[in-house]
Each structure stands twice: as structure tokens, then as C-alpha cells.
Amino acid sequence: MGKVIRNSDTTTEPQDLKQVTLMEQKQIVHNDEAEDSILDSSDFLLADMDINWCEGHEEKSDVKLKPDKKDINKEHVKTEKTVPVTPVNTLRDRIKQRLHNNAGVKTPQGPGSVIQQQQEEQLQKVQQEMERLKTKGSTTDIGPFYGLPSKVQHLLQAHRGITKLYDWQDECLNLPGVREGRNLIYSLPTSGGKTLVAEILILKQILCQQKDAIIILPFVSIVQEKVRSISTFALELDFLVEEYAGSKGRFPPMKRRNKRSLYIATIEKAHSLINSLIENNRLDTLGLVVVDELHMIGEGGSRGATLESTLLKIIHKQSNTQIIGMSATLNNIEDLQNFLKADVYHNDFRPVKLTEYLKLQDNIYEVTCKTSEDLVSHRRVVTFPYSSEQTKTDPDHLMGLVLEVIPKNSCLVFCPTKKNCENVAMMLCKMFVNKNRELCDIKKAEKKALLKELYSDGEQRICPVLQYTVHFGIAYHHSGLTMDERRLIEDAYSEGTLCLLACTSTLAAGVNLPAKRVILRSPYVGSTFLSRTQYKQMTGRAGRAGIDSSGESILITKSTDRDKVQELISGPNEMCYSSLMYDGGKGIRSLILSVIGLQVTKTTSDVYEFMRKTLLSTQGTTCDVSIVTKDSLQKLIELGLVVQKRSMSQGDENCDSFHLEVTPLGRATFKGSVDIDNASLLYNDLKKGEESLVLATYIHLLFLVTPYDMVDMVKPSWIIYFQQLSALDNIELKAASLIGVPESYIAMRASGQCSRQKVNDFVLNRFYLTLMLYELWKQKSLWEVADKFQQPRGFIQNLLSSAAGFASCVFHFCQELEEFWAYQDLLGNFVKRLSYCVTTELIPLMEIPGVKLGRAKQLHSSGYKTLTHVAHADPVDIVKNIKQISKKAAIQIVTSAKVLLNEKAEALREEVEELINVPEGSVSMTMISSQESDILPPTPDGANFSQESVT
């Protein structure tokens, strides 16, 4: 082994000493040619002998070689025994001098000892490097594209059309704090390209640092969109994408994988994921957390509190994990900066200029915001050629405003309610029938294909509104649609098949669907006036990068809202406050319970110290955190979720710190991610069920997993309630009666009579949802159930997804309580089947992201019966074998199947490795077998001896 060769310009890696010296010989021969200093073969043989001998003594020598001609013949060799060095001029003299020096070195014991010593040194270096990588990770860049290989750049160009990053993106990625792995909060206007920066940092973490990453997103629809957009990158770059959203959300695998993973999760699923990583001591594998819409931490409800809890646990347990937050511009972003200990980057860049307008009656004003007195300036008066009948139908001149941009360009119309979205879409199309029927002829084939896909995914049903409006290139978009319908509509809009969407505000905070013009039908969401963040999100959708040179938004308002609108467009940015105090401090109680259960905090003093790191404490203005913490601990003790024991520190008998532990009920609550306020209710329901559970029907189990938090979303129709109850058989009616739903009471309510019978209204309303789930369990389509109960099909789908998630929570809840052993057995397969509400043979196909019941049936009947069949299928063949499926959809299904198959294969490989690896310190099975063969006689065929008999 050689030493580092240094010169004035470069430092090279250690090289083999033999190679260096031979190179030096060639230099000397070249330099001494004028002096006829020629060496014969014996000279080189002596040199090789000398060098080979010295290689075994590298630890005893320190040879410094310099390429300068004046120093090339100078060499100092340090040995245990000092030998005078005489000047030498020729290679022959130098070799003789080296041999003379070697004679004074201690003779080694033998070649074997030298080799063994070298191996031990090498092994020690490898172990040191492994420890360094384990604690710090590799920070070596692996390519020219911001430290990433050129392949990433090519993928961005091929799949996203991105050939060059914006200047701000380049600046942000090269910030010292970002390069050093510090936390970062950055904010830009909507459509400024924030997501791409996060994706590059994610790929750097996975490929360079060899650690996992998480993207936390606010909505299920965005999670699924992100999974689809990044799946190709995962396949090409050989890492795993794990989706945690909706009914297919799963707890993470507890084993370390050979491949690195990107987890894409909603806020609630991300919280469960972090808890699992902490509990299994795997949080150190997490290198990066990206939070989209970081300002949602101040939402004021459970999601904001859950997001703060998630980030706080990461900060407390794993300070080396980098946190990247994308946020709207806030007035108090410094609070978030202090909470995360992050750098802040802000830029006003927009790829497309945005001009904001207000429409008041027939006048349109441009928003200038130059001064408080000069917020707007008059631009024009609308003079659309409306008839009196058209003016009556469309007093806001929506048709005229829309026709100024479509069909050449795209348009979004934000409406205050779901029903208004559908009404606006229908109204516009009916007005187009007479004068603008040519809209139906544009992209006619694409529209026809879209209708076929909607019809196919809807199991041979299609919404009559969409069936009418799609012909004109118009559709509506809100939560009443199924996820498949929303995806198809979004894709059709992005591709230009649809030129206008009438949508609710959720689209603005969800998928990226820009438009040339954005029209806000009203400054309200439902009956609530718009917040500034909501307004900016909606108007920020105006302007399509790479397509439009400008974008514009128009807010339609009334004179009665003049003052509110003025504050909306010119007021200060909103504040972001901790949400832990929502619902009387429920967020704090949930946080404290989980950190005690995870043993992140073990004493009361630990809890107080932990709570001082919260955003709530950082802001310190809304409440006294110490008092709130004390009250929350007391409440948890009263609920029977936590117990405390006095703990004495050494030498201090007056210590008032208590050791804290969760009770079995408390552990079941946080392990099952059950709402604290519902924990006792769930426990009582399960105990009651143990005494009277009817197993001759699934309806009783379905009631136990009907989510509590959706009960208040639906007011039962007593007529429908009675009709559905009357359709039950005697066993099902008995189960309903035991649950607390008497048929006689429902009959009287349906007939409009009052009843003196005492019933629990919450149980009645909850069982009404159970009846919907029961229809889905019997494999009725979303359309059938939605029609039967007169509910939006999107709500029915959301109910099924929530029930599947809550069923998983109940299952984990029961696993922590031994007294519920019967439920542990009952709920295992039940939970999985509920996620899909299909027969057993379709479950493997339903696990594929994007495959619903109708598509699963088509695949199964066409011979694609397993995940492997789909993953290895040719999309062209799928299109040939299945009617009404596009090639794009087929490619997405095959790609998703490949990702899922790779994921399962990795898990199986790890199980195999775990089985075949012999634990450290255990005796080899081969050795045991050989020893036993020497002791025991051969066992006759069919004989079966126990260990006791052998002994």
C-alpha cells in the first residue's frame, strides 16, 4: 500500500509503491541517457526484489516522492534502526543503498503474517468507513446535474419537457444551507415551480445519501397524482415509491430494505409512518421530509395539529433529517423558521405574468394596489350581445367572459358550491347550443373517447351532466365525483380535450391545472368568505408556463361585499398559528399520549421539555404552554390512558418528577391512531359487541368499523332508512336491534309520527352509514348505492375509503388489548376485503394503484388474473383484449403493477435473507448436523423421535 502523492497542483489517491517506483525508474533512465547510464536486466531484478521486500514494511517507512528533477534522487527512509544515508547519483547506487538500509530493518516472521496484518488493517478501514456512512451518510455527488447523474436530467426532459431550470431554482438549489443539509422553508407564487426543487432534493437524498425520503401532501388526490408522475423515475433510477393514501394506505414495512424508498403520504398517514419508524428504531434511515403547503400547520383543525406533531417528533428524535417546507407567503413566517430552525428563501418569480381583475355589474377593474386609495382602476365595460333572456339566465356575463378565451385557450370557473359547479356547466352549454354549436366539432374523437372511458369506469353508467357538457369541451370538477372520474377529467383538461372546468376551491389547492383565464364566480366558499390564501391559490392558476405569455383572473363581486373584497386584495398576508389547541387542546393531548407511548418522553420533566419545542411554545402568545401541558397530562390520567409513578433521582428525595407510562387502553389508542375522545366510545362498543355480536351477517362488524367522524355529514332520510331496513332479513334485523336501531322507531319516523321510545340518535345516524357500506359489501356499484341513498357518488366512495382506514385502526386497537382476542381473528381478512369490497380472487388486481372494481373484472376475465400477469403484460395486448381502455391507461396500469411487484419482491428477498442469515453468536447448523451424525445412529424411515427421547 502506498502513500498520498502530492505536488504543487494536485493530490492523487494512494498508489501501489511498486508501480510508483517503476515509474520513477523510467524517469531516471530517461534523464540519464546523456550520461549512458544503461541498466541491464539484473539491475531491474534487484530493484523488484528490493521493492517487493519493502511492500511488507510500509508501516515502517515513509517514502516521499517528488517529481521535481532537482529532488528526484533524494529519498529519506525512516526505519526502526537509523542508517547513515550517503549521496547517490545512479540507479545502481540507489538500489545498493536501499538493500543496505533494508538490512537494518527487523526481519518479518513470514509472508503469511504480513498478508494477515494487511488484511486486518484493510478490514479496520472498511469498518471505520461503514461507521462513518452509518452516522453521516455519503455526501459525495454522483453526477453533473446538481450532484445527480445526467440520466435524471434526461428523464426530466423526456417526461416533463424541462430542458432548463429557472434562475430561482438554480439559486435555491445552490444555497449553502441547502447544500449542507439544513432545513429550508421557501415560498413563491403558485405555478412558480416549487415542486421541482423538492423533487431534485429528494432524488439527491435517495441516490447520493442512500436514505429514504417522505413527501407530505394535503389531499389524497394529490398523493395519487404524485405517485403517477414519479413512478417512471422510480423504475428508471431503481428506487421504491410507497403510496400512503386512501383505502390502499399501508403501514410501512418494518424491515430495512435493500433499496431506498420514497414515501408519498397524506398528513395523517405520514404521522402513522413516523410513529412506526420511531417505534422500530428506523428513523435514522429517513434523510429528508418534504412538506407541501406547510402553512396548513396553522389550519386550526386536526390536520394542522397532526402535521406539527409529525415534524416535532422528527426534530426531537432525528436532528440530521432535513426538512423542506413549501409555504404560502405568511406574515409570521419567522415563527415557522424558529420552530424548524430553518433557512428561509422567498422569491416573487412567476413564469407567466398575472393580471388580476374585479367585475362589478358591467364594469371590469384592474387590481393595481398602488396605494390604499388607488387599489383598482377602471378598464372596460362589458358589451356582450346578450338578449334579455340570456341576461336573465346569465346576469354575470359568464358566457361572454368565457368565450373570450375558449376554445383556443383554457379557462377555470371557481364556484362556491358543488351544485353550482354543475349548474354553471349546464347553463353555459345550453347557451352555446344556438350560437356556438361549433364547439362540439372541436376534438370530437377525443371527446368521444373520454365519454367511453367515463362510461367504462362508471361500470356502464355516466353522469348525465357530463354526458351533455363534455361534447362542448366543458366539465365540472368537485368532490362529488369519484376519483376515477376526476382523474379522467383532469387528464382530458391537461391534454386540451376539455377547455373549461367549473370547479370548487379544492382544485386550486390540489392538482396543477393552470388556465389562460381564471374566473371566481363568487368571493365565497360555501357561505364563508374567501381567505387571502385561498384567493391567491385560485388566481395563481392563471397563466400556463410555456404556452401563455400572460394570465388573468376575474373576481365577480357585488357592491355589498366591497369592503371585504378590498381587504382581500390589499390586506396583509395571513398569520399562521399552532393548531395544537383545537377542540379544547385535543391536539396537545394526542401528542403527549403518543410521545409517552413511543417512549420519546418517559417523565413529566421530559414532557415539559418536549412541549417547549412546539410551534405553540415558540409563538408563546395564545396560551401558557406549561399550564396547558399540566392540564393535558391530568386529563389523560383521568381518561385512563396514562399512569404516573413517582421517580426519585439519585441523591434527591424531593424530586417531583413522575415516571409516565401508557395504560393498555392508552397504547391501543395511539397505536390504532384512534381519536382520544372516541377511544372510550370504541372500547365500549367493542365490549358490548362481545356480548351480543351477530356473526351470521357482516352487518354487525360493519357497524363497528363505521367511522365516527362521518356521522354528522349525513342527515338520514327516514323514508329511505325505512325502505332499507325493511329489505333486511330476520337475522340482519336482529343485529340492528341489538346495535340499538329498533325497526318500529324507524317506521314511525318514516310515517311522520313522533315516538316516545328512547333511542341514541348518534347510533341511529351511524347505522344509516352502515347500511350504505353493507350495500357496497354486497358488491353493489357506487352508482347504485349513491342512487339508492340519494348521495353523491364521491361521498359514497369517501365513506368506503374512510371505513377501510378506520377498520385498520380498530384492528390495531384490538391487537393491543388481549381481552379483544376474538376481534383480532375476526378483523384480519375482513379489513382487507373491506378495502376493496370484492371477491377474494379480485383482491390482487385491486391492489394495483388506479385499478377499480370494473377494471379488475375486465382484467380478470381477459386472463390477467394476478399481479405478475399484469406486470409482464404488453399494454398493446391489454388494449386489444379489453374494450374501452386507452393505451395510456393500459401503460399506467402495467407501470403501477411493475412498481408494486418490485416492492413485494424486495420484501420477500429480505424475508429470505433474514431466514438464512445465522444470528451472531449462534452455532452453525452445519456444525450441529455434523456433530449429531457422530453421536446419533441413523434414524429409520418413518421414525419420529422427540428431543426428550434422544436425551
PDB file of N, CA and C in Angstrom, residues 887-929:
ATOM      1  N   LYS A 887     -54.644   3.251 -24.579  1.00  0.00           N
ATOM      2  CA  LYS A 887     -53.270   2.775 -24.440  1.00  0.00           C
ATOM      3  C   LYS A 887     -52.589   3.443 -23.256  1.00  0.00           C
ATOM      4  N   LYS A 888     -52.894   4.724 -23.050  1.00  0.00           N
ATOM      5  CA  LYS A 888     -52.305   5.444 -21.919  1.00  0.00           C
ATOM      6  C   LYS A 888     -52.695   4.800 -20.593  1.00  0.00           C
ATOM      7  N   ALA A 889     -53.995   4.461 -20.464  1.00  0.00           N
ATOM      8  CA  ALA A 889     -54.464   3.817 -19.236  1.00  0.00           C
ATOM      9  C   ALA A 889     -53.809   2.452 -19.055  1.00  0.00           C
ATOM     10  N   ALA A 890     -53.656   1.719 -20.155  1.00  0.00           N
ATOM     11  CA  ALA A 890     -53.015   0.401 -20.080  1.00  0.00           C
ATOM     12  C   ALA A 890     -51.567   0.519 -19.637  1.00  0.00           C
ATOM     13  N   ILE A 891     -50.866   1.505 -20.170  1.00  0.00           N
ATOM     14  CA  ILE A 891     -49.461   1.723 -19.781  1.00  0.00           C
ATOM     15  C   ILE A 891     -49.367   2.067 -18.292  1.00  0.00           C
ATOM     16  N   GLN A 892     -50.281   2.916 -17.812  1.00  0.00           N
ATOM     17  CA  GLN A 892     -50.263   3.286 -16.396  1.00  0.00           C
ATOM     18  C   GLN A 892     -50.513   2.074 -15.507  1.00  0.00           C
ATOM     19  N   ILE A 893     -51.425   1.206 -15.912  1.00  0.00           N
ATOM     20  CA  ILE A 893     -51.728   0.010 -15.117  1.00  0.00           C
ATOM     21  C   ILE A 893     -50.523  -0.923 -15.073  1.00  0.00           C
ATOM     22  N   VAL A 894     -49.888  -1.160 -16.216  1.00  0.00           N
ATOM     23  CA  VAL A 894     -48.714  -2.040 -16.266  1.00  0.00           C
ATOM     24  C   VAL A 894     -47.565  -1.449 -15.449  1.00  0.00           C
ATOM     25  N   THR A 895     -47.346  -0.138 -15.581  1.00  0.00           N
ATOM     26  CA  THR A 895     -46.277   0.518 -14.820  1.00  0.00           C
ATOM     27  C   THR A 895     -46.523   0.405 -13.321  1.00  0.00           C
ATOM     28  N   SER A 896     -47.748   0.667 -12.888  1.00  0.00           N
ATOM     29  CA  SER A 896     -48.092   0.561 -11.466  1.00  0.00           C
ATOM     30  C   SER A 896     -47.918  -0.872 -10.968  1.00  0.00           C
ATOM     31  N   ALA A 897     -48.281  -1.840 -11.803  1.00  0.00           N
ATOM     32  CA  ALA A 897     -48.127  -3.242 -11.419  1.00  0.00           C
ATOM     33  C   ALA A 897     -46.651  -3.606 -11.256  1.00  0.00           C
ATOM     34  N   LYS A 898     -45.809  -3.081 -12.135  1.00  0.00           N
ATOM     35  CA  LYS A 898     -44.370  -3.350 -12.028  1.00  0.00           C
ATOM     36  C   LYS A 898     -43.800  -2.776 -10.739  1.00  0.00           C
ATOM     37  N   VAL A 899     -44.204  -1.551 -10.410  1.00  0.00           N
ATOM     38  CA  VAL A 899     -43.727  -0.923  -9.181  1.00  0.00           C
ATOM     39  C   VAL A 899     -44.151  -1.743  -7.965  1.00  0.00           C
ATOM     40  N   LEU A 900     -45.415  -2.151  -7.934  1.00  0.00           N
ATOM     41  CA  LEU A 900     -45.917  -2.936  -6.814  1.00  0.00           C
ATOM     42  C   LEU A 900     -45.249  -4.302  -6.747  1.00  0.00           C
ATOM     43  N   LEU A 901     -45.016  -4.926  -7.900  1.00  0.00           N
ATOM     44  CA  LEU A 901     -44.354  -6.229  -7.929  1.00  0.00           C
ATOM     45  C   LEU A 901     -42.923  -6.127  -7.421  1.00  0.00           C
ATOM     46  N   ASN A 902     -42.207  -5.092  -7.843  1.00  0.00           N
ATOM     47  CA  ASN A 902     -40.840  -4.880  -7.351  1.00  0.00           C
ATOM     48  C   ASN A 902     -40.826  -4.677  -5.843  1.00  0.00           C
ATOM     49  N   GLU A 903     -41.814  -3.951  -5.367  1.00  0.00           N
ATOM     50  CA  GLU A 903     -41.905  -3.703  -3.931  1.00  0.00           C
ATOM     51  C   GLU A 903     -42.101  -5.002  -3.158  1.00  0.00           C
ATOM     52  N   LYS A 904     -43.003  -5.840  -3.639  1.00  0.00           N
ATOM     53  CA  LYS A 904     -43.248  -7.114  -2.961  1.00  0.00           C
ATOM     54  C   LYS A 904     -42.046  -8.042  -3.076  1.00  0.00           C
ATOM     55  N   ALA A 905     -41.371  -8.006  -4.219  1.00  0.00           N
ATOM     56  CA  ALA A 905     -40.182  -8.851  -4.396  1.00  0.00           C
ATOM     57  C   ALA A 905     -39.093  -8.460  -3.406  1.00  0.00           C
ATOM     58  N   GLU A 906     -38.921  -7.143  -3.197  1.00  0.00           N
ATOM     59  CA  GLU A 906     -37.919  -6.684  -2.238  1.00  0.00           C
ATOM     60  C   GLU A 906     -38.242  -7.178  -0.831  1.00  0.00           C
ATOM     61  N   ALA A 907     -39.518  -7.109  -0.469  1.00  0.00           N
ATOM     62  CA  ALA A 907     -39.918  -7.563   0.860  1.00  0.00           C
ATOM     63  C   ALA A 907     -39.653  -9.060   1.033  1.00  0.00           C
ATOM     64  N   LEU A 908     -39.925  -9.832  -0.009  1.00  0.00           N
ATOM     65  CA  LEU A 908     -39.691 -11.279   0.068  1.00  0.00           C
ATOM     66  C   LEU A 908     -38.202 -11.597   0.151  1.00  0.00           C
ATOM     67  N   ARG A 909     -37.398 -10.846  -0.598  1.00  0.00           N
ATOM     68  CA  ARG A 909     -35.941 -11.068  -0.528  1.00  0.00           C
ATOM     69  C   ARG A 909     -35.429 -10.842   0.891  1.00  0.00           C
ATOM     70  N   GLU A 910     -35.947  -9.813   1.529  1.00  0.00           N
ATOM     71  CA  GLU A 910     -35.488  -9.532   2.885  1.00  0.00           C
ATOM     72  C   GLU A 910     -35.919 -10.627   3.856  1.00  0.00           C
ATOM     73  N   GLU A 911     -37.114 -11.164   3.646  1.00  0.00           N
ATOM     74  CA  GLU A 911     -37.552 -12.262   4.498  1.00  0.00           C
ATOM     75  C   GLU A 911     -36.635 -13.471   4.325  1.00  0.00           C
ATOM     76  N   VAL A 912     -36.262 -13.754   3.071  1.00  0.00           N
ATOM     77  CA  VAL A 912     -35.358 -14.875   2.808  1.00  0.00           C
ATOM     78  C   VAL A 912     -34.005 -14.632   3.466  1.00  0.00           C
ATOM     79  N   GLU A 913     -33.475 -13.411   3.317  1.00  0.00           N
ATOM     80  CA  GLU A 913     -32.180 -13.093   3.921  1.00  0.00           C
ATOM     81  C   GLU A 913     -32.233 -13.241   5.427  1.00  0.00           C
ATOM     82  N   GLU A 914     -33.344 -12.845   6.009  1.00  0.00           N
ATOM     83  CA  GLU A 914     -33.490 -12.955   7.457  1.00  0.00           C
ATOM     84  C   GLU A 914     -33.515 -14.412   7.902  1.00  0.00           C
ATOM     85  N   LEU A 915     -34.106 -15.260   7.059  1.00  0.00           N
ATOM     86  CA  LEU A 915     -34.204 -16.681   7.404  1.00  0.00           C
ATOM     87  C   LEU A 915     -32.872 -17.402   7.274  1.00  0.00           C
ATOM     88  N   ILE A 916     -32.085 -17.033   6.247  1.00  0.00           N
ATOM     89  CA  ILE A 916     -30.846 -17.780   6.000  1.00  0.00           C
ATOM     90  C   ILE A 916     -29.657 -17.212   6.752  1.00  0.00           C
ATOM     91  N   ASN A 917     -29.728 -15.973   7.219  1.00  0.00           N
ATOM     92  CA  ASN A 917     -28.620 -15.395   7.954  1.00  0.00           C
ATOM     93  C   ASN A 917     -28.569 -15.979   9.360  1.00  0.00           C
ATOM     94  N   VAL A 918     -27.398 -16.472   9.757  1.00  0.00           N
ATOM     95  CA  VAL A 918     -27.219 -17.037  11.093  1.00  0.00           C
ATOM     96  C   VAL A 918     -26.958 -15.910  12.070  1.00  0.00           C
ATOM     97  N   PRO A 919     -27.756 -15.780  13.134  1.00  0.00           N
ATOM     98  CA  PRO A 919     -27.541 -14.708  14.109  1.00  0.00           C
ATOM     99  C   PRO A 919     -26.159 -14.783  14.715  1.00  0.00           C
ATOM    100  N   GLU A 920     -25.627 -13.608  15.057  1.00  0.00           N
ATOM    101  CA  GLU A 920     -24.279 -13.543  15.624  1.00  0.00           C
ATOM    102  C   GLU A 920     -24.237 -14.286  16.957  1.00  0.00           C
ATOM    103  N   GLY A 921     -23.226 -15.130  17.111  1.00  0.00           N
ATOM    104  CA  GLY A 921     -23.068 -15.866  18.357  1.00  0.00           C
ATOM    105  C   GLY A 921     -23.746 -17.219  18.390  1.00  0.00           C
ATOM    106  N   SER A 922     -24.552 -17.508  17.329  1.00  0.00           N
ATOM    107  CA  SER A 922     -25.239 -18.800  17.302  1.00  0.00           C
ATOM    108  C   SER A 922     -24.331 -19.856  16.690  1.00  0.00           C
ATOM    109  N   VAL A 923     -24.635 -21.093  16.972  1.00  0.00           N
ATOM    110  CA  VAL A 923     -23.848 -22.207  16.462  1.00  0.00           C
ATOM    111  C   VAL A 923     -24.325 -22.557  15.066  1.00  0.00           C
ATOM    112  N   SER A 924     -23.396 -22.791  14.175  1.00  0.00           N
ATOM    113  CA  SER A 924     -23.756 -23.133  12.804  1.00  0.00           C
ATOM    114  C   SER A 924     -24.555 -24.423  12.750  1.00  0.00           C
ATOM    115  N   MET A 925     -25.643 -24.387  11.947  1.00  0.00           N
ATOM    116  CA  MET A 925     -26.467 -25.587  11.809  1.00  0.00           C
ATOM    117  C   MET A 925     -25.685 -26.721  11.147  1.00  0.00           C
ATOM    118  N   THR A 926     -24.765 -26.371  10.254  1.00  0.00           N
ATOM    119  CA  THR A 926     -23.940 -27.400   9.608  1.00  0.00           C
ATOM    120  C   THR A 926     -23.074 -28.117  10.641  1.00  0.00           C
ATOM    121  N   MET A 927     -22.546 -27.306  11.572  1.00  0.00           N
ATOM    122  CA  MET A 927     -21.711 -27.889  12.619  1.00  0.00           C
ATOM    123  C   MET A 927     -22.532 -28.808  13.513  1.00  0.00           C
ATOM    124  N   ILE A 928     -23.777 -28.347  13.840  1.00  0.00           N
ATOM    125  CA  ILE A 928     -24.637 -29.177  14.681  1.00  0.00           C
ATOM    126  C   ILE A 928     -24.964 -30.482  13.987  1.00  0.00           C
ATOM    127  N   SER A 929     -25.263 -30.403  12.704  1.00  0.00           N
ATOM    128  CA  SER A 929     -25.618 -31.607  11.954  1.00  0.00           C
ATOM    129  C   SER A 929     -24.476 -32.598  11.947  1.00  0.00           C
TER     130      SER A 929
END
